[in-house]
mmCIF file of C-alpha atoms in Angstrom:
data_model
loop_
_atom_site.group_PDB
_atom_site.id
_atom_site.type_symbol
_atom_site.label_atom_id
_atom_site.label_comp_id
_atom_site.label_asym_id
_atom_site.label_seq_id
_atom_site.Cartn_x
_atom_site.Cartn_y
_atom_site.Cartn_z
ATOM 1 C CA THR A 17 -77.739 11.260 -106.331
ATOM 2 C CA SER A 18 -77.851 13.456 -102.716
ATOM 3 C CA VAL A 19 -77.920 10.237 -100.860
ATOM 4 C CA THR A 20 -75.448 8.484 -102.752
ATOM 5 C CA GLY A 21 -73.099 11.916 -102.068
ATOM 6 C CA VAL A 22 -74.016 11.668 -98.452
ATOM 7 C CA GLN A 23 -72.632 8.240 -98.308
ATOM 8 C CA THR A 24 -69.383 8.706 -100.106
ATOM 9 C CA CYS A 25 -68.565 11.558 -97.632
ATOM 10 C CA ALA A 26 -69.488 9.460 -94.679
ATOM 11 C CA LEU A 27 -67.038 6.615 -95.997
ATOM 12 C CA PRO A 28 -63.819 8.945 -95.842
ATOM 13 C CA ILE A 29 -64.932 10.268 -92.093
ATOM 14 C CA SER A 30 -65.213 6.485 -90.407
ATOM 15 C CA SER A 31 -61.775 5.591 -92.101
ATOM 16 C CA LEU A 32 -59.913 8.384 -90.508
ATOM 17 C CA ALA A 33 -61.476 7.794 -87.142
ATOM 18 C CA VAL A 34 -60.398 4.191 -87.331
ATOM 19 C CA HIS A 35 -56.816 4.862 -88.422
ATOM 20 C CA GLN A 36 -56.798 7.793 -85.664
ATOM 21 C CA THR A 37 -57.885 5.448 -83.252
ATOM 22 C CA LEU A 38 -55.411 2.730 -84.151
ATOM 23 C CA GLY A 39 -52.881 5.503 -84.147
ATOM 24 C CA PHE A 40 -53.717 6.220 -80.481
ATOM 25 C CA ILE A 41 -53.588 2.644 -79.822
ATOM 26 C CA ILE A 42 -50.408 2.112 -81.415
ATOM 27 C CA TRP A 43 -48.583 4.772 -79.436
ATOM 28 C CA GLY A 44 -50.175 3.779 -76.006
ATOM 29 C CA ILE A 45 -48.554 0.460 -76.478
ATOM 30 C CA TYR A 46 -45.325 1.922 -77.560
ATOM 31 C CA VAL A 47 -45.526 4.041 -74.173
ATOM 32 C CA ALA A 48 -46.780 1.255 -72.179
ATOM 33 C CA ILE A 49 -43.604 -0.975 -73.477
ATOM 34 C CA ILE A 50 -41.171 2.108 -72.667
ATOM 35 C CA ILE A 51 -42.486 2.514 -69.567
ATOM 36 C CA THR A 52 -42.393 -1.276 -68.607
ATOM 37 C CA ALA A 53 -38.735 -1.514 -70.238
ATOM 38 C CA ILE A 54 -37.924 1.606 -67.894
ATOM 39 C CA LEU A 55 -39.266 -0.324 -64.765
ATOM 40 C CA ILE A 56 -38.072 -3.475 -65.568
ATOM 41 C CA PHE A 57 -35.035 -1.749 -66.197
ATOM 42 C CA LEU A 58 -34.720 0.111 -62.692
ATOM 43 C CA TRP A 59 -36.293 -2.758 -61.179
ATOM 44 C CA GLY A 60 -33.427 -4.842 -61.751
ATOM 45 C CA TYR A 61 -30.437 -2.227 -59.772
ATOM 46 C CA VAL A 62 -30.033 -3.388 -55.834
ATOM 47 C CA VAL A 63 -28.274 -1.892 -53.278
ATOM 48 C CA VAL A 64 -26.292 -3.488 -50.816
ATOM 49 C CA ARG A 65 -25.298 -2.017 -47.329
ATOM 50 C CA GLN A 66 -22.292 -1.672 -45.911
ATOM 51 C CA ALA A 67 -21.216 -4.375 -43.852
ATOM 52 C CA GLU A 68 -24.050 -6.614 -45.883
ATOM 53 C CA VAL A 69 -23.421 -9.274 -48.541
ATOM 54 C CA MET A 70 -25.965 -10.661 -50.994
ATOM 55 C CA ILE A 71 -26.004 -14.158 -53.190
ATOM 56 C CA ILE A 72 -27.644 -13.802 -56.486
ATOM 57 C CA GLU A 73 -28.663 -17.191 -58.347
ATOM 58 C CA ARG A 74 -29.163 -16.924 -61.833
ATOM 59 C CA LEU A 75 -31.846 -19.196 -63.013
ATOM 60 C CA GLY A 76 -31.929 -21.319 -59.935
ATOM 61 C CA LYS A 77 -27.934 -21.410 -59.856
ATOM 62 C CA TYR A 78 -25.529 -19.848 -57.685
ATOM 63 C CA HIS A 79 -23.984 -16.644 -59.945
ATOM 64 C CA LYS A 80 -22.479 -14.146 -57.601
ATOM 65 C CA THR A 81 -21.764 -12.516 -54.430
ATOM 66 C CA LEU A 82 -22.720 -8.835 -54.577
ATOM 67 C CA THR A 83 -20.398 -6.654 -51.878
ATOM 68 C CA PRO A 84 -21.735 -3.350 -50.646
ATOM 69 C CA GLY A 85 -22.808 -0.356 -53.276
ATOM 70 C CA LEU A 86 -24.920 -0.493 -56.314
ATOM 71 C CA HIS A 87 -25.628 -3.063 -58.666
ATOM 72 C CA TRP A 88 -27.803 -4.039 -61.783
ATOM 73 C CA LEU A 89 -29.431 -7.627 -62.294
ATOM 74 C CA ILE A 90 -31.034 -9.165 -65.316
ATOM 75 C CA PRO A 91 -34.914 -9.182 -64.297
ATOM 76 C CA PHE A 92 -36.490 -12.409 -63.876
ATOM 77 C CA ALA A 93 -33.165 -14.014 -64.252
ATOM 78 C CA ASP A 94 -31.126 -13.054 -61.158
ATOM 79 C CA ARG A 95 -32.877 -13.594 -58.275
ATOM 80 C CA PRO A 96 -31.137 -12.939 -54.460
ATOM 81 C CA ARG A 97 -31.051 -15.653 -52.060
ATOM 82 C CA LYS A 98 -32.709 -15.411 -49.031
ATOM 83 C CA ILE A 99 -31.179 -16.668 -45.652
ATOM 84 C CA ARG A 100 -33.802 -17.326 -42.639
ATOM 85 C CA TRP A 101 -32.445 -15.533 -39.393
ATOM 86 C CA ARG A 102 -33.552 -14.713 -36.087
ATOM 87 C CA TYR A 103 -32.991 -12.246 -33.376
ATOM 88 C CA LEU A 104 -33.909 -10.887 -30.034
ATOM 89 C CA SER A 105 -36.547 -7.447 -30.170
ATOM 90 C CA THR A 106 -37.608 -5.806 -27.399
ATOM 91 C CA SER A 107 -41.449 -4.082 -27.871
ATOM 92 C CA LEU A 108 -42.629 -0.617 -26.539
ATOM 93 C CA LEU A 109 -44.917 -1.907 -24.681
ATOM 94 C CA SER A 110 -43.194 -4.531 -22.900
ATOM 95 C CA ASP A 111 -39.656 -5.134 -21.786
ATOM 96 C CA THR A 112 -39.308 -8.749 -22.156
ATOM 97 C CA PRO A 113 -37.332 -9.701 -25.636
ATOM 98 C CA SER A 114 -39.004 -12.126 -27.747
ATOM 99 C CA ILE A 115 -37.746 -14.031 -30.694
ATOM 100 C CA LYS A 116 -38.144 -12.797 -34.007
ATOM 101 C CA HIS A 117 -37.949 -15.094 -37.302
ATOM 102 C CA VAL A 118 -37.219 -13.524 -40.901
ATOM 103 C CA ASN A 119 -36.131 -14.283 -44.242
ATOM 104 C CA SER A 120 -33.955 -11.679 -45.978
ATOM 105 C CA SER A 121 -31.861 -11.227 -48.579
ATOM 106 C CA GLN A 122 -29.033 -9.146 -46.990
ATOM 107 C CA ILE A 123 -27.010 -11.277 -45.356
ATOM 108 C CA ASP A 124 -25.185 -9.266 -42.433
ATOM 109 C CA MET A 125 -21.431 -9.870 -41.853
ATOM 110 C CA ARG A 126 -20.957 -8.147 -38.511
ATOM 111 C CA GLU A 127 -20.912 -10.014 -35.085
ATOM 112 C CA HIS A 128 -23.727 -11.633 -33.722
ATOM 113 C CA LEU A 129 -24.793 -12.948 -30.220
ATOM 114 C CA ILE A 130 -26.844 -15.911 -29.662
ATOM 115 C CA ASP A 131 -28.321 -16.547 -25.859
ATOM 116 C CA PHE A 132 -29.948 -19.691 -25.878
ATOM 117 C CA GLY A 133 -31.384 -19.572 -22.201
ATOM 118 C CA GLN A 134 -31.074 -21.798 -19.549
ATOM 119 C CA GLN A 135 -30.272 -25.416 -20.668
ATOM 120 C CA HIS A 136 -30.690 -28.737 -18.338
ATOM 121 C CA VAL A 137 -27.066 -30.093 -18.218
ATOM 122 C CA ILE A 138 -25.796 -33.293 -15.404
ATOM 123 C CA THR A 139 -22.352 -33.223 -14.177
ATOM 124 C CA LYS A 140 -20.289 -35.996 -13.531
ATOM 125 C CA ASP A 141 -21.389 -36.478 -9.765
ATOM 126 C CA THR A 142 -25.337 -36.617 -10.684
ATOM 127 C CA VAL A 143 -26.251 -32.817 -10.150
ATOM 128 C CA GLN A 144 -28.628 -31.381 -12.197
ATOM 129 C CA LEU A 145 -27.466 -27.708 -13.126
ATOM 130 C CA GLU A 146 -29.199 -25.129 -15.310
ATOM 131 C CA ILE A 147 -26.732 -23.242 -17.271
ATOM 132 C CA ASP A 148 -27.114 -20.313 -19.452
ATOM 133 C CA ALA A 149 -24.803 -19.678 -22.331
ATOM 134 C CA LEU A 150 -24.033 -16.941 -24.761
ATOM 135 C CA VAL A 151 -22.263 -17.348 -28.255
ATOM 136 C CA PHE A 152 -20.666 -14.840 -30.066
ATOM 137 C CA PHE A 153 -20.083 -15.462 -34.159
ATOM 138 C CA ARG A 154 -19.960 -13.963 -37.462
ATOM 139 C CA ILE A 155 -20.328 -15.259 -41.218
ATOM 140 C CA GLU A 156 -16.845 -15.404 -42.881
ATOM 141 C CA ASP A 157 -18.012 -17.017 -45.899
ATOM 142 C CA PRO A 158 -21.449 -15.983 -46.931
ATOM 143 C CA VAL A 159 -21.616 -18.609 -49.976
ATOM 144 C CA LEU A 160 -21.556 -21.667 -47.255
ATOM 145 C CA ALA A 161 -23.597 -20.012 -44.952
ATOM 146 C CA VAL A 162 -26.489 -19.700 -47.302
ATOM 147 C CA LEU A 163 -26.177 -22.823 -49.467
ATOM 148 C CA HIS A 164 -24.649 -25.311 -47.382
ATOM 149 C CA VAL A 165 -26.455 -24.536 -43.764
ATOM 150 C CA CYS A 166 -30.574 -24.138 -43.704
ATOM 151 C CA ASN A 167 -30.271 -22.640 -40.512
ATOM 152 C CA VAL A 168 -27.379 -20.581 -39.370
ATOM 153 C CA PRO A 169 -28.530 -19.401 -35.679
ATOM 154 C CA ASP A 170 -30.260 -23.058 -35.129
ATOM 155 C CA MET A 171 -27.147 -24.928 -35.977
ATOM 156 C CA ILE A 172 -24.660 -22.686 -33.877
ATOM 157 C CA GLU A 173 -27.358 -23.253 -31.072
ATOM 158 C CA LEU A 174 -27.386 -26.745 -31.206
ATOM 159 C CA ILE A 175 -23.865 -27.625 -31.776
ATOM 160 C CA THR A 176 -23.199 -25.458 -28.553
ATOM 161 C CA GLN A 177 -25.774 -27.039 -26.579
ATOM 162 C CA SER A 178 -24.545 -30.572 -26.918
ATOM 163 C CA THR A 179 -20.787 -30.065 -26.812
ATOM 164 C CA LEU A 180 -21.670 -28.265 -23.714
ATOM 165 C CA ARG A 181 -23.277 -31.141 -22.273
ATOM 166 C CA ASN A 182 -20.832 -33.713 -23.172
ATOM 167 C CA LEU A 183 -18.214 -31.010 -21.343
ATOM 168 C CA ILE A 184 -20.088 -30.831 -18.254
ATOM 169 C CA ALA A 185 -20.794 -34.550 -18.062
ATOM 170 C CA GLU A 186 -16.829 -35.110 -17.687
ATOM 171 C CA LEU A 187 -16.436 -32.641 -14.652
ATOM 172 C CA THR A 188 -18.123 -32.411 -10.995
ATOM 173 C CA LEU A 189 -19.729 -30.020 -8.939
ATOM 174 C CA ASP A 190 -16.648 -28.277 -7.775
ATOM 175 C CA GLU A 191 -14.768 -28.320 -11.105
ATOM 176 C CA MET A 192 -17.368 -26.856 -12.969
ATOM 177 C CA PHE A 193 -17.829 -23.909 -10.638
ATOM 178 C CA SER A 194 -13.898 -23.811 -10.102
ATOM 179 C CA SER A 195 -12.939 -24.391 -13.794
ATOM 180 C CA ARG A 196 -15.735 -21.990 -15.717
ATOM 181 C CA GLU A 197 -12.659 -20.190 -17.872
ATOM 182 C CA LEU A 198 -11.323 -23.497 -18.974
ATOM 183 C CA VAL A 199 -15.009 -24.722 -19.970
ATOM 184 C CA ASN A 200 -15.379 -21.806 -21.904
ATOM 185 C CA ALA A 201 -11.668 -22.224 -23.521
ATOM 186 C CA GLU A 202 -12.392 -26.026 -24.576
ATOM 187 C CA LEU A 203 -16.206 -25.184 -25.675
ATOM 188 C CA LEU A 204 -14.621 -22.831 -27.903
ATOM 189 C CA GLU A 205 -11.986 -24.855 -29.229
ATOM 190 C CA LYS A 206 -14.339 -28.036 -29.875
ATOM 191 C CA THR A 207 -17.355 -25.945 -31.752
ATOM 192 C CA LYS A 208 -14.923 -23.886 -33.664
ATOM 193 C CA GLY A 209 -14.278 -26.739 -36.111
ATOM 194 C CA ASP A 210 -17.922 -27.653 -36.768
ATOM 195 C CA ALA A 211 -18.433 -24.170 -37.802
ATOM 196 C CA LEU A 212 -15.852 -23.438 -40.136
ATOM 197 C CA ARG A 213 -17.335 -26.186 -42.463
ATOM 198 C CA TRP A 214 -20.514 -23.730 -42.576
ATOM 199 C CA GLY A 215 -18.468 -20.763 -43.007
ATOM 200 C CA ILE A 216 -18.983 -19.286 -39.368
ATOM 201 C CA VAL A 217 -16.171 -18.079 -37.196
ATOM 202 C CA ILE A 218 -17.471 -18.272 -33.492
ATOM 203 C CA THR A 219 -15.094 -16.019 -31.736
ATOM 204 C CA ARG A 220 -16.070 -16.357 -28.347
ATOM 205 C CA VAL A 221 -18.440 -18.765 -25.887
ATOM 206 C CA GLU A 222 -19.154 -17.248 -22.418
ATOM 207 C CA ILE A 223 -20.798 -19.293 -19.534
ATOM 208 C CA GLN A 224 -22.966 -16.581 -18.398
ATOM 209 C CA SER A 225 -24.345 -18.258 -15.476
ATOM 210 C CA ILE A 226 -24.789 -21.484 -13.164
ATOM 211 C CA ILE A 227 -27.781 -22.330 -11.413
ATOM 212 C CA PRO A 228 -27.812 -25.624 -9.089
ATOM 213 C CA PRO A 229 -30.658 -27.191 -7.384
ATOM 214 C CA ASN A 230 -31.921 -25.262 -3.980
ATOM 215 C CA ASP A 231 -30.757 -27.938 -1.539
ATOM 216 C CA ILE A 232 -27.126 -28.054 -3.055
ATOM 217 C CA HIS A 233 -27.405 -24.041 -3.498
ATOM 218 C CA GLN A 234 -28.322 -24.087 0.564
ATOM 219 C CA ALA A 235 -25.449 -26.860 1.039
ATOM 220 C CA MET A 236 -23.102 -24.411 -1.038
ATOM 221 C CA GLU A 237 -23.733 -21.519 1.206
ATOM 222 C CA PHE A 238 -23.604 -23.433 4.532
ATOM 223 C CA GLN A 239 -20.350 -24.850 3.158
ATOM 224 C CA ILE A 240 -18.936 -21.440 2.322
ATOM 225 C CA LYS A 241 -19.989 -20.054 5.572
ATOM 226 C CA GLU A 242 -18.265 -22.923 7.436
ATOM 227 C CA GLU A 243 -15.272 -22.080 5.405
ATOM 228 C CA ARG A 244 -15.192 -18.383 5.592
ATOM 229 C CA ASP A 245 -15.594 -18.733 9.720
ATOM 230 C CA ARG A 246 -12.427 -21.341 9.844
ATOM 231 C CA ARG A 247 -10.436 -18.524 7.755
ATOM 232 C CA SER A 248 -11.544 -16.488 9.890
ATOM 233 C CA ALA A 249 -10.071 -18.202 12.807
ATOM 234 C CA VAL A 250 -7.077 -19.396 11.227
ATOM 235 C CA LEU A 251 -6.357 -15.432 10.532
ATOM 236 C CA GLN A 252 -7.290 -14.755 13.921
ATOM 237 C CA ALA A 253 -4.872 -17.264 15.009
ATOM 238 C CA GLU A 254 -1.708 -16.249 12.630
ATOM 239 C CA GLY A 255 -2.508 -12.676 13.834
ATOM 240 C CA ASP A 256 -2.107 -13.349 17.437
ATOM 241 C CA MET A 257 1.227 -15.435 16.937
ATOM 242 C CA GLU A 258 2.483 -12.461 14.704
ATOM 243 C CA ALA A 259 1.645 -10.031 17.502
ATOM 244 C CA ALA A 260 3.189 -12.103 20.200
ATOM 245 C CA ILE A 261 6.212 -12.779 18.038
ATOM 246 C CA ILE A 262 6.543 -8.888 17.490
ATOM 247 C CA THR A 263 5.973 -8.253 20.910
ATOM 248 C CA CYS A 264 8.721 -10.700 22.172
ATOM 249 C CA LYS A 265 11.054 -9.158 19.369
ATOM 250 C CA GLY A 266 10.386 -5.800 21.035
ATOM 251 C CA THR A 267 10.914 -6.285 24.254
ATOM 252 C CA ALA A 268 14.385 -8.128 23.159
ATOM 253 C CA ALA A 269 15.265 -5.019 20.961
ATOM 254 C CA LYS A 270 14.420 -2.924 24.062
ATOM 255 C CA VAL A 271 16.802 -4.882 26.575
ATOM 256 C CA ILE A 272 19.513 -4.832 23.908
ATOM 257 C CA LEU A 273 19.389 -1.355 23.430
ATOM 258 C CA GLU A 274 19.048 -0.838 26.878
ATOM 259 C CA ALA A 275 21.980 -2.488 27.814
ATOM 260 C CA GLU A 276 23.836 -1.194 24.799
ATOM 261 C CA GLY A 277 22.809 2.224 26.433
ATOM 262 C CA GLU A 278 24.466 1.182 30.189
ATOM 263 C CA LYS A 279 27.267 0.081 28.563
ATOM 264 C CA THR A 280 27.902 3.291 26.535
ATOM 265 C CA ALA A 281 26.822 5.617 29.600
ATOM 266 C CA SER A 282 29.753 2.903 31.594
ATOM 267 C CA VAL A 283 32.303 3.138 28.612
ATOM 268 C CA GLN A 284 31.684 7.172 28.818
ATOM 269 C CA LEU A 285 32.093 7.547 32.559
ATOM 270 C CA ALA A 286 35.006 5.449 32.511
ATOM 271 C CA MET A 287 36.545 7.775 30.088
ATOM 272 C CA GLY A 288 35.392 10.650 31.743
ATOM 273 C CA ASP A 289 36.974 9.269 35.171
ATOM 274 C CA ALA A 290 40.328 8.475 33.333
ATOM 275 C CA GLU A 291 40.702 12.078 31.831
ATOM 276 C CA SER A 292 40.134 13.514 35.058
ATOM 277 C CA LYS A 293 42.443 11.664 36.762
ATOM 278 C CA ARG A 294 44.838 12.082 34.090
ATOM 279 C CA ILE A 295 44.113 16.025 34.346
ATOM 280 C CA MET A 296 44.475 15.535 38.220
ATOM 281 C CA ALA A 297 47.877 13.628 37.634
ATOM 282 C CA ASP A 298 48.925 16.407 35.365
ATOM 283 C CA ALA A 299 48.168 19.006 37.466
ATOM 284 C CA GLU A 300 49.841 17.438 40.520
ATOM 285 C CA ALA A 301 53.044 16.888 38.010
ATOM 286 C CA GLN A 302 53.236 20.442 37.273
ATOM 287 C CA ALA A 303 52.826 21.560 41.020
ATOM 288 C CA ILE A 304 56.081 19.287 42.203
ATOM 289 C CA GLN A 305 58.018 20.524 39.348
ATOM 290 C CA GLU A 306 56.846 24.410 40.275
ATOM 291 C CA LEU A 307 57.711 23.342 43.771
ATOM 292 C CA ARG A 308 61.273 21.853 42.936
ATOM 293 C CA GLN A 309 61.614 25.505 41.010
ATOM 294 C CA ALA A 310 60.790 27.686 44.094
ATOM 295 C CA MET A 311 62.545 25.047 46.528
ATOM 296 C CA SER A 312 65.535 25.428 44.443
ATOM 297 C CA GLN A 313 65.394 29.299 44.275
ATOM 298 C CA VAL A 314 65.587 29.632 47.460
ATOM 299 C CA GLY A 315 68.588 27.928 48.446
ATOM 300 C CA MET A 316 67.314 24.442 49.189
ATOM 301 C CA GLU A 317 68.860 21.369 47.191
ATOM 302 C CA GLY A 318 65.448 20.629 45.305
ATOM 303 C CA SER A 319 64.788 17.034 45.052
ATOM 304 C CA THR A 320 61.245 14.645 44.376
ATOM 305 C CA ALA A 321 61.139 13.670 48.129
ATOM 306 C CA SER A 322 61.344 17.332 49.641
ATOM 307 C CA ALA A 323 58.628 18.323 47.341
ATOM 308 C CA THR A 324 56.686 15.268 47.823
ATOM 309 C CA GLU A 325 56.935 15.384 51.644
ATOM 310 C CA TYR A 326 55.837 19.400 51.103
ATOM 311 C CA LEU A 327 52.776 17.989 49.325
ATOM 312 C CA VAL A 328 52.018 15.505 52.065
ATOM 313 C CA ALA A 329 52.334 17.651 54.790
ATOM 314 C CA ILE A 330 50.146 20.308 53.305
ATOM 315 C CA GLN A 331 47.491 17.338 52.872
ATOM 316 C CA TYR A 332 48.020 16.490 56.060
ATOM 317 C CA LEU A 333 47.116 20.005 57.358
ATOM 318 C CA ASN A 334 43.689 19.918 55.528
ATOM 319 C CA SER A 335 42.891 16.553 56.902
ATOM 320 C CA LEU A 336 43.783 17.998 60.444
ATOM 321 C CA SER A 337 40.992 21.207 59.625
ATOM 322 C CA MET A 338 38.434 18.633 58.639
ATOM 323 C CA LEU A 339 39.105 16.387 61.633
ATOM 324 C CA THR A 340 38.554 19.445 63.933
ATOM 325 C CA ARG A 341 35.719 20.700 61.836
ATOM 326 C CA GLY A 342 32.397 18.879 63.663
ATOM 327 C CA GLY A 343 33.372 20.855 66.782
ATOM 328 C CA GLN A 344 32.919 17.758 69.061
ATOM 329 C CA SER A 345 36.209 17.178 70.511
ATOM 330 C CA ASN A 346 39.017 19.697 71.113
ATOM 331 C CA VAL A 347 41.856 16.738 71.298
ATOM 332 C CA THR A 348 43.340 15.183 67.752
ATOM 333 C CA PHE A 349 45.689 12.837 67.822
ATOM 334 C CA ILE A 350 48.666 13.286 65.498
ATOM 335 C CA PRO A 351 51.509 10.753 64.511
ATOM 336 C CA SER A 352 54.761 11.766 65.178
ATOM 337 C CA GLN A 353 56.232 10.885 61.784
ATOM 338 C CA THR A 354 53.987 13.795 60.809
ATOM 339 C CA THR A 355 55.145 16.239 63.563
ATOM 340 C CA ASP A 356 58.654 15.481 62.501
ATOM 341 C CA ALA A 357 57.847 16.231 58.749
ATOM 342 C CA LEU A 358 56.359 19.623 59.625
ATOM 343 C CA ALA A 359 59.416 20.518 61.794
ATOM 344 C CA GLY A 360 61.452 19.986 58.693
ATOM 345 C CA ILE A 361 59.342 21.854 56.170
ATOM 346 C CA LEU A 362 57.407 24.532 58.144
ATOM 347 C CA PRO A 363 60.522 26.826 58.000
ATOM 348 C CA THR A 364 60.606 27.361 53.994
ATOM 349 C CA LEU A 365 57.158 27.772 53.841
ATOM 350 C CA PRO A 366 57.852 31.684 53.826
ATOM 351 C CA HIS A 367 60.582 31.366 51.514
ATOM 352 C CA ILE A 368 58.264 29.552 48.803
ATOM 353 C CA SER A 369 55.147 31.567 49.503
ATOM 354 C CA LYS A 370 56.932 34.552 48.367
ATOM 355 C CA GLN A 371 58.261 32.845 45.476
#
């Protein structure tokens, strides 16, 4: 009985342990399921950064395009479509940039730059050149850029290179150097149409450098030097000609101005002489008038002839004093008419002087 009692007590204890173990297992399964569900739910959230988009495929088919912000995807059903991209990267140990290839689910909508290095091209006059060009572009339609094109950077580079070779083949070397802006514009126009089919907008194409062969480069430098010397000689000759013309004009202007000055001086002198003679004539007329008045007052019948004879006599007397001033001769010859005139006038001098 004791043995049987022990056995009857042991059976309930073992079943309780089994039930507890099963309970723990079930709870563990529930917790694992809940944690897994939470992780799967959280795993479905994605964040799209500013200026980027994401192409989502559901079960291998295009579903939608995610814009910047927080989004939730159905796990295992919705997957982002990756795009193959490349960019230039510079390490801290080396300044030489290297090309990095990446597969990214984030599609950058900003403007991109492709520098595809120096390319060998041949001009119309069979001159080999090395041209380095830059292409600026941005993704306009991400669906076309991801689903219709295998590799966007490579496609842009190849279409630009082929178009550039075709354009250079139609130009000579001189036209190539003198028409760089036209080449850039035409290259942009021809590549833009093909890029639009892929959802790409090419904003600018720029030829960065044109490197000719060494012999062509030396010939061009010699030609430039000779052209500069020719221009220098032409400018020197033109300068000498302008200087001679200006000197002649200055001399002519000087002669004209001197003649004008002499003319003005002569006119002023003539006007001065005329004014002086007019003043002297007025003075003489005034003297004759006063002389006539004085002669009338002394009882002489004044007349113009009498006054004139008086003034002539006075001038004769002044001339006589000039003739005898030298002192070399004591004899002076005087016309008889002068003595007769003086004889008639001299008696009136005291009366006139009183007046």
